[in-house]
Amino acid sequence: QKEVEQNSGPLSVPEGAIASLNCTYSDRGSQSFFWYRQYSGKSPELIMSIYSNGDKEDGRFTAQLNKASQYVSLLIRDSQPSDSATYLCAVNLGNAGNMLTFGGGTRLMVKP
Amino acid sequence: NAGVTQTPKFQVLKTGQSMTLQCAQDMNHNSMYWYRQDPGMGLRLIYYSASEGTTDKGEVPNGYNVSRLNKREFSLRLESAAPSQTSVYFCASSERASKYSNQPQHFGDGTRLSIL
């Protein structure tokens, strides 16, 4: 069982819709959670970080964390074709110091 | 502000050749990392350096060595390249983790390495 799991997709949504991306993780002691966006052939780019249970909003992006259920999600409102990319969930599992464990990523396609 | 700079951007090697991938950051970060990314496998940590003078193995260290040359620079060496090391290599840096949380990592543009 992978320690950080994401559905590989592709997740296809129409332009203007809400895209919902999910990530589950194995270690209940995890403290830090990050979402990265990666365009094809490019490097990962940080979108959101979240450390506490609940929602954190930044523009069209909302990260949601539920430590009891061990999942973190990313909502993208008013999805645009430019949001089409692979979204990577990264978790500091347990007491792993500086290390992050990445999920395999979910490919999002926003269709005009 | 360049952020994290990796060289070279592309490289083709023959099996058994050696090479060093260079990484430098100008954000005054304490921690630096090397990852490889393969199709369907996500990012996997090869080695990391929590601070200048220290290095530790990650998930997939076999076949690699690293050097934290100073606070800015962290290099990755392949002593005898193998086709299984064909991948995209990313260097990243971050502030040092606190007791309660990690700081986000910032990535370079990557090195695309092919080993024939």
CSV table of C-alpha atoms in Angstrom, one decimal:
chain,number,residue,atom,x,y,z
A,1,GLN,CA,0.0,0.0,0.0
A,2,LYS,CA,1.4,3.4,-1.0
A,3,GLU,CA,1.8,5.8,1.8
A,4,VAL,CA,0.4,8.8,-0.1
A,5,GLU,CA,-2.3,7.9,-2.6
A,6,GLN,CA,-4.0,9.8,-5.3
A,7,ASN,CA,-6.3,8.8,-8.1
A,8,SER,CA,-4.1,9.1,-11.3
A,9,GLY,CA,-7.1,10.3,-13.4
A,10,PRO,CA,-7.5,11.8,-15.8
A,11,LEU,CA,-10.1,13.9,-14.1
A,12,SER,CA,-12.1,15.8,-16.7
A,13,VAL,CA,-14.2,18.8,-15.9
A,14,PRO,CA,-15.8,21.5,-18.0
A,15,GLU,CA,-14.5,25.0,-17.9
A,16,GLY,CA,-16.1,27.0,-15.0
A,17,ALA,CA,-16.8,23.9,-12.9
A,18,ILE,CA,-15.3,22.9,-9.6
A,19,ALA,CA,-12.5,20.4,-9.8
A,20,SER,CA,-12.1,18.2,-6.7
A,21,LEU,CA,-8.8,16.4,-6.1
A,22,ASN,CA,-8.3,14.0,-3.3
A,23,CYS,CA,-5.3,12.5,-1.4
A,24,THR,CA,-5.1,10.0,1.4
A,25,TYR,CA,-2.1,9.2,3.6
A,26,SER,CA,-1.1,6.4,5.8
A,27,ASP,CA,0.4,8.0,8.9
A,28,ARG,CA,-2.0,9.6,11.4
A,29,GLY,CA,0.9,11.6,13.0
A,30,SER,CA,1.5,13.6,9.8
A,31,GLN,CA,1.6,17.4,10.3
A,32,SER,CA,2.3,19.1,7.1
A,33,PHE,CA,0.5,18.9,3.7
A,34,PHE,CA,1.2,20.5,0.4
A,35,TRP,CA,-0.3,20.7,-3.0
A,36,TYR,CA,1.9,21.1,-6.1
A,37,ARG,CA,0.9,21.7,-9.7
A,38,GLN,CA,3.1,20.3,-12.5
A,39,TYR,CA,2.6,21.2,-16.1
A,40,SER,CA,3.8,18.6,-18.7
A,41,GLY,CA,7.6,18.8,-19.0
A,42,LYS,CA,7.9,21.3,-16.2
A,43,SER,CA,8.9,21.3,-12.5
A,44,PRO,CA,6.4,21.1,-9.6
A,45,GLU,CA,5.1,24.4,-8.4
A,46,LEU,CA,3.7,25.0,-4.9
A,47,ILE,CA,0.1,25.9,-4.8
A,48,MET,CA,-1.0,25.5,-1.2
A,49,SER,CA,0.2,24.4,2.2
A,50,ILE,CA,-2.0,23.3,5.0
A,51,TYR,CA,-1.2,22.3,8.6
A,52,SER,CA,-4.5,22.4,10.6
A,53,ASN,CA,-7.8,20.7,10.2
A,54,GLY,CA,-10.4,22.5,8.1
A,55,ASP,CA,-10.3,24.7,5.0
A,56,LYS,CA,-7.7,27.1,3.7
A,57,GLU,CA,-8.6,29.3,0.8
A,58,ASP,CA,-6.3,31.1,-1.6
A,59,GLY,CA,-8.0,32.7,-4.6
A,60,ARG,CA,-9.7,30.0,-6.6
A,61,PHE,CA,-8.0,27.2,-4.6
A,62,THR,CA,-9.2,25.7,-1.4
A,63,ALA,CA,-7.3,23.0,0.5
A,64,GLN,CA,-9.3,20.9,3.0
A,65,LEU,CA,-7.6,18.8,5.7
A,66,ASN,CA,-9.2,16.0,7.8
A,67,LYS,CA,-6.6,14.4,10.0
A,68,ALA,CA,-9.0,12.0,11.7
A,69,SER,CA,-9.9,10.5,8.3
A,70,GLN,CA,-6.4,11.0,6.9
A,71,TYR,CA,-7.2,12.8,3.8
A,72,VAL,CA,-6.5,16.2,2.2
A,73,SER,CA,-8.2,17.6,-0.8
A,74,LEU,CA,-7.8,20.5,-3.2
A,75,LEU,CA,-10.8,22.3,-4.7
A,76,ILE,CA,-10.4,24.5,-7.8
A,77,ARG,CA,-13.3,26.8,-8.4
A,78,ASP,CA,-14.2,28.2,-11.8
A,79,SER,CA,-11.7,25.8,-13.5
A,80,GLN,CA,-9.9,27.2,-16.5
A,81,PRO,CA,-8.1,25.3,-19.3
A,82,SER,CA,-4.9,26.7,-17.9
A,83,ASP,CA,-5.5,24.6,-14.8
A,84,SER,CA,-5.0,21.5,-16.9
A,85,ALA,CA,-1.9,19.9,-15.3
A,86,THR,CA,-0.9,17.1,-12.9
A,87,TYR,CA,-1.6,17.9,-9.2
A,88,LEU,CA,0.8,16.4,-6.7
A,89,CYS,CA,-0.1,15.8,-3.0
A,90,ALA,CA,2.9,15.9,-0.6
A,91,VAL,CA,2.9,14.8,3.0
A,92,ASN,CA,5.4,15.0,5.8
A,93,LEU,CA,4.6,11.4,7.1
A,94,GLY,CA,4.9,11.0,10.8
A,95,ASN,CA,8.2,12.1,12.3
A,96,ALA,CA,10.1,12.2,9.0
A,97,GLY,CA,12.0,15.4,9.7
A,98,ASN,CA,12.3,17.4,6.5
A,99,MET,CA,11.3,14.7,4.2
A,100,LEU,CA,8.1,14.8,2.1
A,101,THR,CA,6.4,11.8,0.5
A,102,PHE,CA,4.7,12.6,-2.8
A,103,GLY,CA,1.6,10.9,-4.2
A,104,GLY,CA,1.7,9.8,-7.8
A,105,GLY,CA,-0.4,12.8,-8.9
A,106,THR,CA,-3.8,13.3,-10.5
A,107,ARG,CA,-4.0,14.6,-14.0
A,108,LEU,CA,-6.7,17.2,-14.4
A,109,MET,CA,-8.1,18.2,-17.8
A,110,VAL,CA,-10.3,21.2,-18.1
A,111,LYS,CA,-12.3,21.3,-21.3
A,112,PRO,CA,-13.4,24.6,-22.9
B,1,ASN,CA,15.9,36.0,-8.3
B,2,ALA,CA,16.9,32.6,-9.9
B,3,GLY,CA,15.6,30.3,-7.0
B,4,VAL,CA,16.9,26.8,-7.6
B,5,THR,CA,19.2,26.3,-10.6
B,6,GLN,CA,20.1,22.9,-12.1
B,7,THR,CA,22.7,22.1,-14.7
B,8,PRO,CA,22.7,20.5,-17.1
B,9,LYS,CA,19.1,20.6,-18.4
B,10,PHE,CA,19.6,17.5,-20.7
B,11,GLN,CA,22.2,14.8,-20.8
B,12,VAL,CA,22.7,11.5,-22.6
B,13,LEU,CA,25.2,9.0,-21.2
B,14,LYS,CA,26.4,5.6,-22.1
B,15,THR,CA,26.1,2.8,-19.6
B,16,GLY,CA,29.0,2.8,-17.2
B,17,GLN,CA,29.8,6.5,-17.6
B,18,SER,CA,29.8,8.9,-14.6
B,19,MET,CA,28.5,12.4,-14.2
B,20,THR,CA,27.6,14.9,-11.7
B,21,LEU,CA,24.3,16.9,-11.6
B,22,GLN,CA,24.7,20.4,-10.1
B,23,CYS,CA,22.2,22.3,-8.1
B,24,ALA,CA,22.5,25.7,-6.5
B,25,GLN,CA,19.9,27.8,-4.6
B,26,ASP,CA,20.0,31.5,-3.8
B,27,MET,CA,17.1,31.6,-1.2
B,28,ASN,CA,19.4,31.0,1.8
B,29,HIS,CA,17.6,27.7,2.5
B,30,ASN,CA,19.1,25.3,4.9
B,31,SER,CA,17.7,22.1,3.4
B,32,MET,CA,18.2,20.6,-0.1
B,33,TYR,CA,16.9,17.5,-1.8
B,34,TRP,CA,17.4,15.4,-4.9
B,35,TYR,CA,14.4,13.5,-6.4
B,36,ARG,CA,13.9,11.4,-9.5
B,37,GLN,CA,10.6,11.3,-11.4
B,38,ASP,CA,9.6,8.4,-13.5
B,39,PRO,CA,6.3,7.9,-15.4
B,40,GLY,CA,3.7,6.5,-13.1
B,41,MET,CA,6.0,6.6,-10.1
B,42,GLY,CA,5.7,10.2,-8.9
B,43,LEU,CA,8.6,11.9,-7.2
B,44,ARG,CA,10.9,9.7,-5.2
B,45,LEU,CA,13.5,11.1,-2.8
B,46,ILE,CA,17.1,10.0,-3.6
B,47,TYR,CA,19.1,12.0,-0.9
B,48,TYR,CA,18.6,15.0,1.1
B,49,SER,CA,20.7,17.4,3.2
B,50,ALA,CA,18.9,18.9,6.2
B,51,SER,CA,21.6,21.5,6.7
B,52,GLU,CA,25.1,22.3,5.5
B,53,GLY,CA,27.5,19.4,6.4
B,54,THR,CA,24.8,16.7,6.7
B,55,THR,CA,23.4,14.3,4.1
B,56,ASP,CA,21.0,11.4,4.5
B,57,LYS,CA,19.6,8.7,2.3
B,58,GLY,CA,16.1,8.9,0.9
B,59,GLU,CA,13.8,6.2,-0.6
B,60,VAL,CA,16.0,5.3,-3.6
B,61,PRO,CA,19.7,6.1,-2.9
B,62,ASN,CA,21.4,3.1,-4.5
B,63,GLY,CA,23.7,4.0,-7.4
B,64,TYR,CA,24.0,7.7,-6.3
B,65,ASN,CA,26.2,9.8,-4.1
B,66,VAL,CA,25.8,13.4,-3.0
B,67,SER,CA,27.9,16.3,-1.8
B,68,ARG,CA,26.7,19.3,0.1
B,69,LEU,CA,29.4,21.6,-1.1
B,70,ASN,CA,28.3,24.6,0.9
B,71,LYS,CA,24.9,26.1,1.9
B,72,ARG,CA,24.1,27.0,-1.7
B,73,GLU,CA,25.2,23.9,-3.6
B,74,PHE,CA,24.1,20.3,-3.5
B,75,SER,CA,25.4,17.9,-6.2
B,76,LEU,CA,24.3,14.4,-7.2
B,77,ARG,CA,26.8,12.0,-8.7
B,78,LEU,CA,26.2,8.8,-10.7
B,79,GLU,CA,29.4,6.8,-10.5
B,80,SER,CA,28.5,4.2,-13.1
B,81,ALA,CA,25.3,5.0,-14.9
B,82,ALA,CA,22.8,2.3,-15.7
B,83,PRO,CA,19.8,2.4,-18.0
B,84,SER,CA,17.5,2.1,-14.9
B,85,GLN,CA,18.7,5.6,-13.9
B,86,THR,CA,17.1,7.2,-17.0
B,87,SER,CA,14.8,9.7,-15.4
B,88,VAL,CA,14.1,13.3,-14.8
B,89,TYR,CA,16.0,14.6,-11.8
B,90,PHE,CA,14.8,17.5,-9.7
B,91,CYS,CA,16.6,19.4,-7.0
B,92,ALA,CA,14.6,21.2,-4.4
B,93,SER,CA,15.3,23.4,-1.4
B,94,SER,CA,13.4,24.6,1.7
B,95,GLU,CA,13.8,26.3,5.0
B,96,ARG,CA,14.6,23.8,7.8
B,97,ALA,CA,11.6,22.1,9.3
B,98,SER,CA,10.5,23.3,12.8
B,99,LYS,CA,9.3,20.9,15.5
B,100,TYR,CA,5.7,21.2,14.4
B,101,SER,CA,5.7,21.7,10.7
B,102,ASN,CA,7.7,21.5,7.5
B,103,GLN,CA,8.4,24.3,5.2
B,104,PRO,CA,7.4,23.9,1.5
B,105,GLN,CA,10.0,22.8,-1.0
B,106,HIS,CA,10.9,24.8,-4.1
B,107,PHE,CA,12.0,23.0,-7.2
B,108,GLY,CA,14.5,23.6,-10.0
B,109,ASP,CA,13.6,23.1,-13.6
B,110,GLY,CA,15.0,19.5,-13.7
B,111,THR,CA,17.6,17.5,-15.6
B,112,ARG,CA,16.5,15.1,-18.2
B,113,LEU,CA,18.9,12.2,-18.2
B,114,SER,CA,19.0,9.4,-20.7
B,115,ILE,CA,21.3,6.4,-20.3
B,116,LEU,CA,21.9,4.2,-23.3
